[in-house]
Amino acid sequence: MSDSVETRGDDRIELATGDTNKDGKPDLWIVDTDGDGKADLFQFDTDGDGKVDVTMVDIDEDGTPETVVDGDGGHAPTF
């Protein structure tokens, strides 16, 4: 079970996804949760199983994450 993390909003606007290991599936998600066009939620699948392994939240959008948790932080991507 993943720790739940607070985000700036309740939206999930994926600004970008990436396939860093080139297996054809996303393993990086960059998300805006409050609709201001700025990323504040960053998620990573580090082992290629299709599930988020690490979630980081930059709640004040200053470029430095305030919260880092194992798992999806209660904000799983929709495929």
Short mmCIF file of C-alpha atoms in Angstrom, two decimals:
data_model
loop_
_atom_site.label_atom_id
_atom_site.label_comp_id
_atom_site.label_asym_id
_atom_site.label_seq_id
_atom_site.Cartn_x
_atom_site.Cartn_y
_atom_site.Cartn_z
CA MET A 1 0.00 0.00 0.00
CA SER A 2 1.25 3.43 -0.90
CA ASP A 3 1.27 6.48 1.34
CA SER A 4 -1.27 9.08 0.23
CA VAL A 5 0.21 12.46 -0.62
CA GLU A 6 -1.34 15.92 -0.74
CA THR A 7 -1.26 17.69 -4.10
CA ARG A 8 -2.17 21.23 -5.15
CA GLY A 9 -5.49 20.10 -6.64
CA ASP A 10 -7.62 17.11 -7.54
CA ASP A 11 -7.13 17.14 -11.32
CA ARG A 12 -4.80 14.88 -13.24
CA ILE A 13 -3.62 16.74 -16.32
CA GLU A 14 -0.70 14.79 -17.74
CA LEU A 15 1.70 17.35 -19.16
CA ALA A 16 4.11 14.67 -20.37
CA THR A 17 4.76 10.97 -20.19
CA GLY A 18 7.98 9.22 -21.04
CA ASP A 19 9.27 5.80 -21.95
CA THR A 20 12.78 5.99 -20.55
CA ASN A 21 13.60 2.29 -20.90
CA LYS A 22 12.14 2.07 -24.43
CA ASP A 23 9.83 -0.89 -23.76
CA GLY A 24 6.81 0.83 -25.33
CA LYS A 25 5.10 1.61 -21.99
CA PRO A 26 5.15 4.85 -20.01
CA ASP A 27 7.40 4.88 -16.95
CA LEU A 28 7.50 8.62 -16.25
CA TRP A 29 4.47 10.86 -15.65
CA ILE A 30 4.62 14.64 -15.22
CA VAL A 31 1.30 15.95 -13.95
CA ASP A 32 -0.47 19.24 -13.20
CA THR A 33 -3.05 18.69 -10.45
CA ASP A 34 -4.51 22.21 -10.18
CA GLY A 35 -4.90 23.31 -13.80
CA ASP A 36 -2.32 26.10 -13.78
CA GLY A 37 -0.18 24.46 -16.48
CA LYS A 38 2.75 23.82 -14.13
CA ALA A 39 3.91 20.36 -13.08
CA ASP A 40 3.53 19.53 -9.40
CA LEU A 41 3.31 15.71 -9.41
CA PHE A 42 6.08 13.48 -10.77
CA GLN A 43 5.81 9.69 -10.89
CA PHE A 44 8.26 6.99 -11.88
CA ASP A 45 8.04 3.27 -12.69
CA THR A 46 11.59 2.21 -11.82
CA ASP A 47 11.31 -1.53 -12.47
CA GLY A 48 9.26 -1.70 -15.69
CA ASP A 49 6.21 -3.46 -14.24
CA GLY A 50 3.81 -0.68 -15.30
CA LYS A 51 3.12 0.47 -11.73
CA VAL A 52 4.34 3.70 -10.11
CA ASP A 53 7.22 2.98 -7.73
CA VAL A 54 8.09 6.54 -6.64
CA THR A 55 5.95 9.69 -6.40
CA MET A 56 7.27 13.19 -5.80
CA VAL A 57 5.15 16.28 -5.11
CA ASP A 58 6.36 19.86 -5.58
CA ILE A 59 3.44 21.50 -3.77
CA ASP A 60 4.78 25.06 -4.05
CA GLU A 61 6.10 24.53 -7.61
CA ASP A 62 9.54 25.90 -6.78
CA GLY A 63 11.41 23.05 -8.48
CA THR A 64 12.21 21.13 -5.29
CA PRO A 65 9.88 18.30 -4.24
CA GLU A 66 8.61 18.58 -0.68
CA THR A 67 7.28 15.02 -0.55
CA VAL A 68 8.70 11.77 -1.88
CA VAL A 69 6.92 8.45 -1.22
CA ASP A 70 7.05 4.87 -2.39
CA GLY A 71 4.19 3.91 -4.69
CA ASP A 72 1.63 6.09 -6.46
CA GLY A 73 0.82 8.30 -3.48
CA GLY A 74 -2.88 7.68 -4.02
CA HIS A 75 -2.67 9.18 -7.53
CA ALA A 76 -2.38 6.24 -9.92
CA PRO A 77 -2.09 7.03 -13.64
CA THR A 78 -4.99 6.09 -15.86
CA PHE A 79 -4.03 4.03 -18.86
#
